[in-house]
Structures are given as structure tokens and as C-alpha cells.
Coordinates of C-alpha atoms in Angstrom, one line a residue:
X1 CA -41.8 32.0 43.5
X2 CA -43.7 34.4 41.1
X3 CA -45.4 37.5 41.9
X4 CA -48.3 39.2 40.7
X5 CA -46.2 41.9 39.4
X6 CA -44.2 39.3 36.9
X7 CA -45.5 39.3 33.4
X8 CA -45.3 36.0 31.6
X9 CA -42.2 37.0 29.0
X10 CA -40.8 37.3 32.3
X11 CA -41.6 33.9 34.2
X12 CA -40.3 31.7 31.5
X13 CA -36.6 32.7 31.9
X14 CA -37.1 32.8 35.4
X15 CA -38.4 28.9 35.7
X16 CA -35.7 27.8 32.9
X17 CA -33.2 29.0 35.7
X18 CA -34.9 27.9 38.6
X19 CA -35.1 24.4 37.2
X20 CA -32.4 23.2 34.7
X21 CA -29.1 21.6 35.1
X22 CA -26.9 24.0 33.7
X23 CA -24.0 25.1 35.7
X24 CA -23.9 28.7 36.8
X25 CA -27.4 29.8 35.8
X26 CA -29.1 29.0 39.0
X27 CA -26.2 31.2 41.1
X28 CA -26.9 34.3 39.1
X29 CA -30.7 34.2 39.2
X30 CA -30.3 33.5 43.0
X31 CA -27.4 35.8 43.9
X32 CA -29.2 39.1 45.7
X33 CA -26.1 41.0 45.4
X34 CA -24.6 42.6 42.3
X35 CA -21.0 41.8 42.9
X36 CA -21.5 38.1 43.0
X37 CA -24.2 38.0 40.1
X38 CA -21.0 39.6 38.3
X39 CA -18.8 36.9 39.2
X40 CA -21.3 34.3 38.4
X41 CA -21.7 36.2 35.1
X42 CA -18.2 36.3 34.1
X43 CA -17.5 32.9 35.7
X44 CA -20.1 31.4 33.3
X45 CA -18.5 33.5 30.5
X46 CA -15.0 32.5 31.4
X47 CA -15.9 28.8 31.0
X48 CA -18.1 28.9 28.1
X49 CA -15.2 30.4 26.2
X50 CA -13.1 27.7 27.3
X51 CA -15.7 25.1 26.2
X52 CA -15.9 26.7 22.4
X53 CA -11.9 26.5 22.1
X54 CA -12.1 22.6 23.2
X55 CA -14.8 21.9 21.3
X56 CA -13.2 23.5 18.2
X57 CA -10.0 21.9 18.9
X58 CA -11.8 18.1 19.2
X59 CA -13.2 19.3 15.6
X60 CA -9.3 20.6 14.3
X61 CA -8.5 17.4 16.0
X62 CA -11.3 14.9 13.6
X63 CA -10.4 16.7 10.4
X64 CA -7.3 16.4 10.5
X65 CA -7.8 12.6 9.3
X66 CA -5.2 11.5 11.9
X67 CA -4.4 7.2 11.6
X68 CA -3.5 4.6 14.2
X69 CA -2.1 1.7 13.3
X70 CA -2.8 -1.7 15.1
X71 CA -0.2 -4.6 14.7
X72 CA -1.0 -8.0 16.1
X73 CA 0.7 -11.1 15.4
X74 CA -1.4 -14.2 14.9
X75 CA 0.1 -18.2 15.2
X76 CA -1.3 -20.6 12.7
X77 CA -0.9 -24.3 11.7
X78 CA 0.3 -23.8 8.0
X79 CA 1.0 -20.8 5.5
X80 CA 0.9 -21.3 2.1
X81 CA 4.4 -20.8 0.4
X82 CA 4.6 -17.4 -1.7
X83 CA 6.1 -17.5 -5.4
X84 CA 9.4 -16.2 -6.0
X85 CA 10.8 -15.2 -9.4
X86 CA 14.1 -15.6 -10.0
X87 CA 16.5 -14.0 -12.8
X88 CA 20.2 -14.7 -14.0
X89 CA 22.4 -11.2 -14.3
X90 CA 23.2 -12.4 -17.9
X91 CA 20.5 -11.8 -20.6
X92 CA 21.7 -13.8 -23.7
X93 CA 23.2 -17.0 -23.8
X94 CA 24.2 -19.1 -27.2
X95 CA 25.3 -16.0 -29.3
X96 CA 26.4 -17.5 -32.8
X97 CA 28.8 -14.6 -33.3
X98 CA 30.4 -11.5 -32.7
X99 CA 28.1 -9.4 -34.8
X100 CA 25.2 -10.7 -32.7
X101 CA 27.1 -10.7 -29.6
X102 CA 27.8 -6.7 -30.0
X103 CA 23.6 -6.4 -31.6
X104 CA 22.7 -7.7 -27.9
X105 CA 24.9 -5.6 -26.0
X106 CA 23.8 -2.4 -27.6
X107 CA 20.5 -3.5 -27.0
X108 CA 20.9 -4.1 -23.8
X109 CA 22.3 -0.6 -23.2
X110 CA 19.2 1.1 -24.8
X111 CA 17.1 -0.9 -22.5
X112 CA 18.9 0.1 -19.1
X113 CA 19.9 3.9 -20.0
X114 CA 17.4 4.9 -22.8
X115 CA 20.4 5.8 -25.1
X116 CA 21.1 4.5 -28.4
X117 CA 24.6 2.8 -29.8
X118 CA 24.4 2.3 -33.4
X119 CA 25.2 -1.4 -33.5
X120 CA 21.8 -3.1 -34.4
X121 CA 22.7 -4.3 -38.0
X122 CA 22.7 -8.1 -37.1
X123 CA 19.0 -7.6 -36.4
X124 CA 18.3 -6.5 -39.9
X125 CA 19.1 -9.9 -41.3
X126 CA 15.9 -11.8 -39.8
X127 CA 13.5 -9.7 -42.3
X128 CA 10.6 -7.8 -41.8
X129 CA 8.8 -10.5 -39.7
X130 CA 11.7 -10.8 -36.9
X131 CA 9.7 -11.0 -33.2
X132 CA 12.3 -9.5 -30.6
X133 CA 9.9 -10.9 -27.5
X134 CA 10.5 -13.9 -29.3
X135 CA 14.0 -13.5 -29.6
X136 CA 15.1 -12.7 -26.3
X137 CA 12.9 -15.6 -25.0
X138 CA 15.0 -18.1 -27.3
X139 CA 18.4 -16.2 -26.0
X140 CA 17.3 -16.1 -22.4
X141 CA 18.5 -18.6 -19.6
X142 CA 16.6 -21.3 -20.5
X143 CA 15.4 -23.4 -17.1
X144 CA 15.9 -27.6 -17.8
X145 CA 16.2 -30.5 -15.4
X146 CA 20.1 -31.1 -14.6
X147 CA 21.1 -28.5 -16.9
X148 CA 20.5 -25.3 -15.3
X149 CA 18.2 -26.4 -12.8
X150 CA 20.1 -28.6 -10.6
X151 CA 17.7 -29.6 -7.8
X152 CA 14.1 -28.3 -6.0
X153 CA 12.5 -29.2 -3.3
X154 CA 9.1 -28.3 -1.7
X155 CA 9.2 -29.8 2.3
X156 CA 12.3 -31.4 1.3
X157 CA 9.3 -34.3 0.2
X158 CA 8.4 -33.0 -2.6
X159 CA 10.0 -32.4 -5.5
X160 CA 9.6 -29.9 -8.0
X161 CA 11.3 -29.6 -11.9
X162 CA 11.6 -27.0 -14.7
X163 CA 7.5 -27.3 -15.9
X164 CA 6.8 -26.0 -12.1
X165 CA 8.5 -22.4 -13.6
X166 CA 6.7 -19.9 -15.6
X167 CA 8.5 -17.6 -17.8
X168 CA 8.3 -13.9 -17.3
X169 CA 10.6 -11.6 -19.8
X170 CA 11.6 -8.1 -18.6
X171 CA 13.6 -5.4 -20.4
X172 CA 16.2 -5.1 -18.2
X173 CA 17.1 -9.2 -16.7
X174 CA 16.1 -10.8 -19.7
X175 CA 14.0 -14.0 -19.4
X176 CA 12.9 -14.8 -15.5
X177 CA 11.4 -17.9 -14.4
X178 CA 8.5 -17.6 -11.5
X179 CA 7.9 -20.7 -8.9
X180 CA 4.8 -20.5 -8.1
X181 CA 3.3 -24.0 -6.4
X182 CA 0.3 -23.5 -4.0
X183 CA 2.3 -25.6 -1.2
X184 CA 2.3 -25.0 2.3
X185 CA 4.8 -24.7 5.0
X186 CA 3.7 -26.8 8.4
X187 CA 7.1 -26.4 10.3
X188 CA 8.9 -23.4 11.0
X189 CA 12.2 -23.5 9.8
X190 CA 14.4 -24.4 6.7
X191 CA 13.6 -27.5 6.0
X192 CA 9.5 -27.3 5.3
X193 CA 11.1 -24.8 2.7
X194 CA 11.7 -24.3 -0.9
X195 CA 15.1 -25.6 -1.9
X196 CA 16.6 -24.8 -5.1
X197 CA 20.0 -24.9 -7.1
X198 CA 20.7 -23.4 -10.8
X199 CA 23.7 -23.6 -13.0
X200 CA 23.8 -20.2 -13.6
X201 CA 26.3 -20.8 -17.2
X202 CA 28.5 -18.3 -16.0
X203 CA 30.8 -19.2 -18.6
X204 CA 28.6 -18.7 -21.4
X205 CA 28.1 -14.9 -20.0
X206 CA 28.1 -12.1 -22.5
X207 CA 27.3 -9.2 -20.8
X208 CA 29.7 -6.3 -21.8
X209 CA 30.2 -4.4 -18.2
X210 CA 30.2 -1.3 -19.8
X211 CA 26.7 -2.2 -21.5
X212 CA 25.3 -4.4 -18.8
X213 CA 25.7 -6.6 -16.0
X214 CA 28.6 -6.9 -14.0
X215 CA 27.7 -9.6 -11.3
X216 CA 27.3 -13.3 -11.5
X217 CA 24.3 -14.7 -10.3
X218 CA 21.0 -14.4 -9.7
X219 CA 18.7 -11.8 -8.5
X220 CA 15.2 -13.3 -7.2
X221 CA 12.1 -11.8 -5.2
X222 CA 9.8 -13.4 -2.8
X223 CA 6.3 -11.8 -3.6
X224 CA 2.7 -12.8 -3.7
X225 CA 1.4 -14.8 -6.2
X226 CA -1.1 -11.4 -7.3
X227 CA 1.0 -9.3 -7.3
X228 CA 3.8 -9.4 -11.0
X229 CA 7.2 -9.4 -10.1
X230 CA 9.7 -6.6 -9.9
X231 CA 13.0 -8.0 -9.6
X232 CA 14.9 -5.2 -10.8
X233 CA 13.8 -3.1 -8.1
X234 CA 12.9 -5.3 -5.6
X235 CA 15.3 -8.2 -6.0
X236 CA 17.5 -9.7 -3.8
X237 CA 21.5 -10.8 -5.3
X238 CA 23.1 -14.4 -4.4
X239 CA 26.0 -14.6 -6.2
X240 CA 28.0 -17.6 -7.7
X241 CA 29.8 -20.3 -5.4
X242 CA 27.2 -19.6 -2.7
X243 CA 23.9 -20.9 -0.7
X244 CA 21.2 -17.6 0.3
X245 CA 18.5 -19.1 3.0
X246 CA 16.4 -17.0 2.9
X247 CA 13.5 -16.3 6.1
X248 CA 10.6 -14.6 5.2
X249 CA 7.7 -12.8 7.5
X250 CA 3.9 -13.0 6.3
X251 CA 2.3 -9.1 7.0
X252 CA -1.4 -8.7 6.0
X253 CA -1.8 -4.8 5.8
X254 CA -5.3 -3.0 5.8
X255 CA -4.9 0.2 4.6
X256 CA -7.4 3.1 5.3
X257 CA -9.7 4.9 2.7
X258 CA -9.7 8.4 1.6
X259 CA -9.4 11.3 3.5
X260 CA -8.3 8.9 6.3
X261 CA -5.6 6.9 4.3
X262 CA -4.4 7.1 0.1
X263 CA -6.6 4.0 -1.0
X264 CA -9.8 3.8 -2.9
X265 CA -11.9 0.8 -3.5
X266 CA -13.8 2.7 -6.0
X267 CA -10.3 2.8 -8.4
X268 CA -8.8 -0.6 -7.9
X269 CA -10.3 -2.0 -10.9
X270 CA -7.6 -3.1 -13.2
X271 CA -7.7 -4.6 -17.5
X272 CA -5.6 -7.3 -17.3
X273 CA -4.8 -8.1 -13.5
X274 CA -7.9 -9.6 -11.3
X275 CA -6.4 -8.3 -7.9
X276 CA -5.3 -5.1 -7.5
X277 CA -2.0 -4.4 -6.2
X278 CA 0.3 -0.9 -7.1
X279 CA 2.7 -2.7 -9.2
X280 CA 0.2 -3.9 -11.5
X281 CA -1.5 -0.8 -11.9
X282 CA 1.6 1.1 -12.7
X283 CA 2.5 -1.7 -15.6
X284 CA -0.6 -0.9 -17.2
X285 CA -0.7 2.6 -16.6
X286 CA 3.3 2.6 -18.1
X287 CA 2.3 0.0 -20.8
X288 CA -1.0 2.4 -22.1
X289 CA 1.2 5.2 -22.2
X290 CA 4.0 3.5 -24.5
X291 CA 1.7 2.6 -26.5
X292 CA 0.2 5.3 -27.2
X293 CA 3.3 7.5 -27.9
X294 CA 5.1 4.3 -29.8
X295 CA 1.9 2.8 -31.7
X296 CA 3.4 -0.7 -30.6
X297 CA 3.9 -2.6 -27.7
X298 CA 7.6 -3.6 -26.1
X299 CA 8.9 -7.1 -25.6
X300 CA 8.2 -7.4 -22.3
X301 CA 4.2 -6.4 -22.3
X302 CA 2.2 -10.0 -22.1
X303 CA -1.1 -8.3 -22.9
X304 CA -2.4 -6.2 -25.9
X305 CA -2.2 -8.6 -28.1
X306 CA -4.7 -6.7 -30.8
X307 CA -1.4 -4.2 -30.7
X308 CA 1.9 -5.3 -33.2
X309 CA 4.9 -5.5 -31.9
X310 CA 7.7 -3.2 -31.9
X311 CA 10.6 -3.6 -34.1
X312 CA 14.0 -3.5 -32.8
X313 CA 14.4 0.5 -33.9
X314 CA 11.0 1.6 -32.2
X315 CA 12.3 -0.5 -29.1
X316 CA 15.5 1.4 -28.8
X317 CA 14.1 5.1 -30.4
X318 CA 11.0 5.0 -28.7
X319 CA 10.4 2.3 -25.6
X320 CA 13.5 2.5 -23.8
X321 CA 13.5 6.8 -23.7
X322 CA 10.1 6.3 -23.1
X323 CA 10.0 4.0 -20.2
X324 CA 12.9 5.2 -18.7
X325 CA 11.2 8.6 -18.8
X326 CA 8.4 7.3 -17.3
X327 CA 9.6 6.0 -14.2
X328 CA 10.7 9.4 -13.3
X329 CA 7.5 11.4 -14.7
X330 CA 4.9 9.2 -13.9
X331 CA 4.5 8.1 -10.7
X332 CA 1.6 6.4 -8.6
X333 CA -0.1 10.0 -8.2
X334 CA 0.0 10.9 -12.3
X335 CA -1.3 7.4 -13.0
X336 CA -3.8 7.2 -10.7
X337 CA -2.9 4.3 -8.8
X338 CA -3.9 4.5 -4.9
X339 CA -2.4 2.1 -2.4
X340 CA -4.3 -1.1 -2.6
X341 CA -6.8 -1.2 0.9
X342 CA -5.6 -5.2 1.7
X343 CA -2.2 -5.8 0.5
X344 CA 0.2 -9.0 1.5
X345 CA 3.8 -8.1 2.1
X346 CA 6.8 -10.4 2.6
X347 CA 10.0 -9.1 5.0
X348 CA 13.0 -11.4 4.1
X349 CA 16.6 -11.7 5.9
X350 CA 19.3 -13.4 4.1
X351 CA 22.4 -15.1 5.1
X352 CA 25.2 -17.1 3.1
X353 CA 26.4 -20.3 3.1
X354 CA 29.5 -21.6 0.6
X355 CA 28.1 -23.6 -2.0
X356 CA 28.3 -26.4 -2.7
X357 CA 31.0 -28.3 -0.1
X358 CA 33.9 -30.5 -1.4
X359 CA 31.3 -33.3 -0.2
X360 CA 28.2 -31.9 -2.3
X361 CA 30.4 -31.0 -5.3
X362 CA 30.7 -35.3 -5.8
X363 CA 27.5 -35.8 -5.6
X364 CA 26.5 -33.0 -7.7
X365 CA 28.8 -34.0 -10.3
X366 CA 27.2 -37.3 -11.7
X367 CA 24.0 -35.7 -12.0
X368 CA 25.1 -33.0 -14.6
X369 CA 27.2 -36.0 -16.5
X370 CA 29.6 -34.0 -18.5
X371 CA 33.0 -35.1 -18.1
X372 CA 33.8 -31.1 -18.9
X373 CA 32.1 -29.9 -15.6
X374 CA 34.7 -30.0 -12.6
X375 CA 34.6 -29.1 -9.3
X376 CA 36.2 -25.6 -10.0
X377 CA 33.1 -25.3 -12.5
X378 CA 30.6 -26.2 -10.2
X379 CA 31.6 -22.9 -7.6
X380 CA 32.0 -20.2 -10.5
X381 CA 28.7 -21.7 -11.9
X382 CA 26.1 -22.8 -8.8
X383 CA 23.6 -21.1 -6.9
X384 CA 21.7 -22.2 -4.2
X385 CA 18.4 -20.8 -2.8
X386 CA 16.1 -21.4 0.2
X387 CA 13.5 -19.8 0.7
X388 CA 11.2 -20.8 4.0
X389 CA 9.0 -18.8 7.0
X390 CA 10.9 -18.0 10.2
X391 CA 7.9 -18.7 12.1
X392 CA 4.0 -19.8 11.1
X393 CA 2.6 -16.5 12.0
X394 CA 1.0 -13.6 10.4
X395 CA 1.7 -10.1 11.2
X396 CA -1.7 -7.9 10.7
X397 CA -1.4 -4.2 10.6
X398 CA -5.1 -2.8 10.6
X399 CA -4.9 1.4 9.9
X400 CA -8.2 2.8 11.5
X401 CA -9.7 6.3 12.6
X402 CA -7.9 8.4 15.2
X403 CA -10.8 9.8 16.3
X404 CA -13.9 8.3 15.0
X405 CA -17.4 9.9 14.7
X406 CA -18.6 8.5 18.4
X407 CA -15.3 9.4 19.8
X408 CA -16.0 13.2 18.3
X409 CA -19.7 13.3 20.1
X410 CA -17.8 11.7 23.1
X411 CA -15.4 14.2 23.3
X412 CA -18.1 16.9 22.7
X413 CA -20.2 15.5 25.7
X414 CA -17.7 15.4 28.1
X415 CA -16.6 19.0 27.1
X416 CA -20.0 20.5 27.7
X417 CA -20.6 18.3 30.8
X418 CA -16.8 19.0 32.1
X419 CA -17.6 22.9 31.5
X420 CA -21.1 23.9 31.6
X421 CA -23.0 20.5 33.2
X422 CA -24.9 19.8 30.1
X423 CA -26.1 16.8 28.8
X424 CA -28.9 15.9 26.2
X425 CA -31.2 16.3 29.0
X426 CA -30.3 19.8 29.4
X427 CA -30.4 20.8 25.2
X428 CA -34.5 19.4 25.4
X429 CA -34.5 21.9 28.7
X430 CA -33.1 24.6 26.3
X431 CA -35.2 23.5 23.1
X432 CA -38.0 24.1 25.7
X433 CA -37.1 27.3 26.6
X434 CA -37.0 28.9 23.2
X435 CA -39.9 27.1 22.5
X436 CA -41.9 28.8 25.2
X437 CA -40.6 32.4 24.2
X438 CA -41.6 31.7 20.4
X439 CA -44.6 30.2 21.5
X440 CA -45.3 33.4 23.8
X441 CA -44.0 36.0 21.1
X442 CA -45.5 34.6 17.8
X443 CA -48.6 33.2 19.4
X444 CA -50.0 34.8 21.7
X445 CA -52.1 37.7 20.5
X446 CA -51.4 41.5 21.0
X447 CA -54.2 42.5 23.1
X448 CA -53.6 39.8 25.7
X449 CA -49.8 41.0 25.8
X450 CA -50.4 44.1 26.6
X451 CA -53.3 43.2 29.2
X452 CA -50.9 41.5 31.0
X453 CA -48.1 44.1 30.5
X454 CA -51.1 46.9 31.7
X455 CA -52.0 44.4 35.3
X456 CA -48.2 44.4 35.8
X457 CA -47.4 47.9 35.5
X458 CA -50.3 48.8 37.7
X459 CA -49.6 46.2 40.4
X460 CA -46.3 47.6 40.2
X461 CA -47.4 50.9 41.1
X462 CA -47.3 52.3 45.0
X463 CA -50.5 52.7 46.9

């Protein structure tokens, strides 16, 4: 209770302690002896140092940026069949000669290595207006019905022929066919699949192993229709005489934003691709930058079309150093390409079958009707492929906040009510405290200060 002799600057602190809910101040106004106002004292001390170092470390803790990752796996009734791009080892077929034959093969060995072998003179015979994309689309594998494409199947039901495959051209596998048919997959299993078989001409090869390929085959990649194959990098092999069913695994992936996680929204804005994926935005970045130390676009590039093509010596002086360079210089980071924030991913698991049986090699036989194809030819020449889901589910893996911002104020509550008792009632009890001293100091005038501070000294006095 207050006394006469308390002056006012005095009774403030004295009903803040009397009354609020922090821990510790209400023993050391009360305690009548020193001693244990000192251990109150240092006990308070003692415990608001520990509060500053948790409250620091929840703060370490936020900024840091830390990620969890949340994987669930959802069951649906259908999934919608992914395209797959598929690629024979051998670039040129129907070669007219061995001048052209050697031409490819050194071409071939620019495009892979980046080095030059001075054997491009056959090229120098088509003139001024030869197109090499051209070219090496006319050489390529070509895809037609009982020829090279033997059968395919969607669901076993429907059936599928050559005008179901886009081409795609690449540097390094020649021309690539992509199956991409919006069909879905209502089983699980193999047989609500996509079932194909290819003649893969392995006869007709003319890669030179020290130049090029050595395998016979294909090389294919399951991938999501947005996203442009890489089947030099990502590809998967089935070789010759043999049947690859292939089970695939749907993942939906949410990736975090910056400083959390590496992607950006604000950057996934591509020229020539409408959904933004890291593949397609290091083709363009790779494709601006031959450009612009080649002045002409490569065979391969589908786009720029205001640019002129490159002639066969820019292609092996200039592109192929240059690309090859490239992939070793300029990564994601120099081209400014984040990881995309939603991405679709595809897990695959292979296993081998022979192909095809004494049984299928009959059947298969009448359908290619050449009296020259025998069933020796049909397993050093036929691939088959399956592709289908394992399951019809989808695997999501959401990144999110380690600690988020409530979790940070959480944490920072509980540390001051843990240590100290505080709680946003107690902060207005301290806002009112200062606000009474300023109020008392900056407001109230001299003379009435030292009235009051004159009545207390002289109530103070003995009689």
C-alpha cells in the first residue's frame, strides 16, 4: 500500500510490480531481505538471458530457410498415358556411297566430340542451297507401317500407326519419333499399356564405332508431353532380339519459392515453350547463345525460323565446339533457369523379355511380306517396347516452410511464457508502464514535481 512519503515517479513502478503477471517481479518488490531480493534479481536475470538465446535461436532457426517435404500417394480411376520418344542408335540409313557414307560419319563425330575430321567433301556437291536439317531428316530412320514399325497398341484395343509419331531431330541420335496420344490407362498393369515393336534396319547400320554408335537398338524416354525430350541423357537402351516392359510411377512435385526453395514464378516465362519446365529453358538459353556466336541456327533447333541455317562447315567449326562447350559452361545457374515450382516426373523400372518367340517370329513374318526377312532377321532386327503404370496412383511431394511465420510467433510465445510468464496481456501491462513514466516525465509540469518531491522529503523527515 502507498504511503504519504511515496512520491508519484515512485508509485508507478511500484503498482506495475504489485499487479502484472510477470514472473519474478512481484518476489523482489515483496522480498524484505536483501539476500533473497538478490536471488530474485539474478534468478530473473539468469532466465531472461536464457530467453534472448532461444529466442535468437528460433530466429537462426526461420532464416535459415529450412524445407520439409510431404509425400502422399493418391489412388485414382484413370491416368492419362505420358509420351515417349523413341530413337534408333543408327543416324543414317540409305547412304548411296562410300563418299557419303565416310561425309556422315565425320559428321557424326563433330556432333558428339566437337572435333573436326576433314571428310565433308560429299556435302559440297548439293550447292549452295543444301539444308542439312533437311538432310538428316531424309537419312534418318524413317517410321512406316510394317516396315519399321511393326505393331502398336494403346489398351491392347486400340491401335495406333506411323501418323500417331512426331518427328523430333537431335544432333547426336539423328531423327526421333515422339508418341504422344492423349489416352488413358484404367487398369493397372501391362496390358492397358502402350505396346510397340520396330524393325530397327540393323543391317542397313552405318555407324563407324570409332565415329559413333556402337549398340543396336533403340534408346527411348518416357516424359511428359511439356516437357521436349532428352533422350541422350535421359534415355533408356532395349537392344535388338529383345522385349523392355517398362512400369512407370506418376510424381507431381511442388517445389518451394525463393529463399525457401530454387524456383521462381516470376522467371518461368519461356519464347517458344508455353509450360515451363528446366529442359526447355536450357534449349533456348543454349539455342540463343549459338546463335549468337554462330549467326545461324543448327539442325536440330525447330524455332527461329527468321535465322538461316547453318551450313555443314559452321555446323562442324562452330555448333558442335559450341554446344559441346556449353553443356559444361553453362549450366541452369548461368542461364537463368530455376527449377520449375509444379513439375511432373516419371520413375520407370525395366525388365527383358526375348523377342520375338519361335511362335511370334511366324506370325510376324507375313506381315513384313519379304521373302528376304527370316527368322534369324527378325531377332538381329526387332525391338519391342511396353510401356504402362504399375499402379493408378499419383505420388505428390509438396516442399513447404520448416518453420513458418505463425510457427516463429508460436515459438516466441511460448519462450517468453515458458521463461518470464508473459503473454500479450502482459506487453499492454508494460506499454502501460512506460506510458505512465513518459506521461509523468514529459507532462507533468516542473513546479508540481517538485511540490510533490518538497511534501515527500518533509514527510520523510523525523519529528
Amino acid at each position: 500500500m502507498a504511503t504519504s512519503k511515496e512520491s508519484k515517479a515512485e508509485k508507478i513502478p511500484r503498482e506495475f510490480a504489485e499487479n502484472t503477471s510477470m514472473h519474478g517481479i512481484l518476489q523482489i518488490h515483496n522480498s524484505k531481505r536483501l539476500s533473497i531480493k538478490a536471488f530474485w534479481f539474478i534468478l530473473v536475470l539468469t532466465v531472461m538471458g536464457m530467453l534472448i538465446y532461444q529466442i535468437v535461436d528460433r530466429f537462426v532457426e526461420y532464416f535459415a530457410y529450412k524445407t520439409t517435404t510431404q509425400i502422399s500417394e493418391r489412388y485414382v480411376q484413370n491416368l492419362t498415358l505420358p509420351a515417349i520418344t523413341i530413337c534408333n542408335y543408327n543416324r543414317y540409313f540409305n547412304l548411296t556411297s562410300e563418299a557419303e557414307k565416310n561425309a556422315t560419319q565425320a559428321l557424326s563425330f563433330a556432333l558428339d566430340f566437337g572435333e573436326r575430321v576433314d571428310n565433308f567433301s560429299y556435302f559440297n556437291t548439293f550447292g549452295k542451297d543444301f539444308s542439312l536439317r533437311n538432310y538428316m531428316k531424309e537419312k534418318g530412320w524413317q517410321l512406316k507401317d510394317d516396315v519399321t514399325l511393326i505393331y502398336c497398341a494403346i489398351n491392347e484395343l486400340s491401335l495406333c500407326d506411323a501418323s500417331d509419331f512426331e518427328p523430333v531431330l537431335t544432333n547426336t541420335l539423328g531423327l526421333c519419333w515422339t508418341l504422344n496420344i492423349p489416352e488413358v490407362q484404367k487398369r493397372d498393369g501391362y496390358k492397358d499399356g502402350i505396346q510397340i515393336s520396330f524393325n530397327v534396319l540393323q543391317s542397313e547400320y552405318t555407324e563407324n564405332p570409332l565415329y559413333g554408335k556402337w549398340e543396336a537398338g533403340i534408346k527411348f524416354q518416357v516424359h511428359s508431353p511439356d516437357v521436349p525430350p532428352q533422350v541422350d541423357v535421359y534415355g533408356q537402351s532395349v537392344g535388338v532380339g529383345l522385349w523392355a516392359s517398362t512400369a512407370i510411377h506418376k510424381t507431381q512435385v511442388q517445389n518451394m519459392y525463393g529463399p525457401w526453395g530454387p524456383c521462381d514464378r516470376d522467371n518461368e516465362n519461356l519464347q517458344f515453350h508455353s509450360t515451363y519446365s528446366l529442359p526447355a529453358c536450357m534449349r533456348e538459353c543454349h539455342d540463343k547463345l549459338i546463335i549468337a556466336n554462330c549467326s545461324c541456327r543448327d539442325p536440330s533447333m525447330i524455332h527461329y525460323s527468321g535465322t538461316r541455317e547453318c551450313t555443314v562447315g559452321e555446323v562442324v567449326d562452330c555448333v558442335a565446339p559450341h554446344r559441346l562447350e556449353l553443356q559444361f559452361t553453362f549450366g541452369p545457374n548461368e542461364c537463368g533457369c530455376p527449377q520449375p515450382c509444379d513439375e511432373v516426373r516419371y520413375a520407370s523400372s525395366l525388365s527383358y523379355s526375348t523377342f520375338p518367340s519361335q511362335n511370334a517370329a511366324v506370325g510376324i513374318l507375313p506381315i513384313l511380306n519379304d521373302p528376304a526377312i527370316t527368322a534369324d532377321y527378325l531377332k538381329t532386327n526387332l525391338v519391342g517396347l511396353s510401356v504402362f503404370y504399375d499402379t493408378l496412383s499419383i505420388t505428390t511431394s509438396v516442399e513447404s516452410k520448416a518453420v513458418t511465420e505463425s510457427g516463429l510467433i508460436s515459438d516466441i510465445g511460448g519462450q517468453f511464457g515458458l521463461w518470464i510468464g508473459i503473454s500479450v496481456v502482459t506487453l499492454f501491462e508494460i506499454l502501460r508502464l512506460f506510458y505512465r513514466l513518459l506521461n509523468y516525465h514529459l507532462c507533468t509540469p516542473d513546479e508540481e514535481k517538485e511540490q510533490t518531491q518538497e511534501i515527500s522529503n518533509i514527510e520523510s523527515q523525523p519529528v
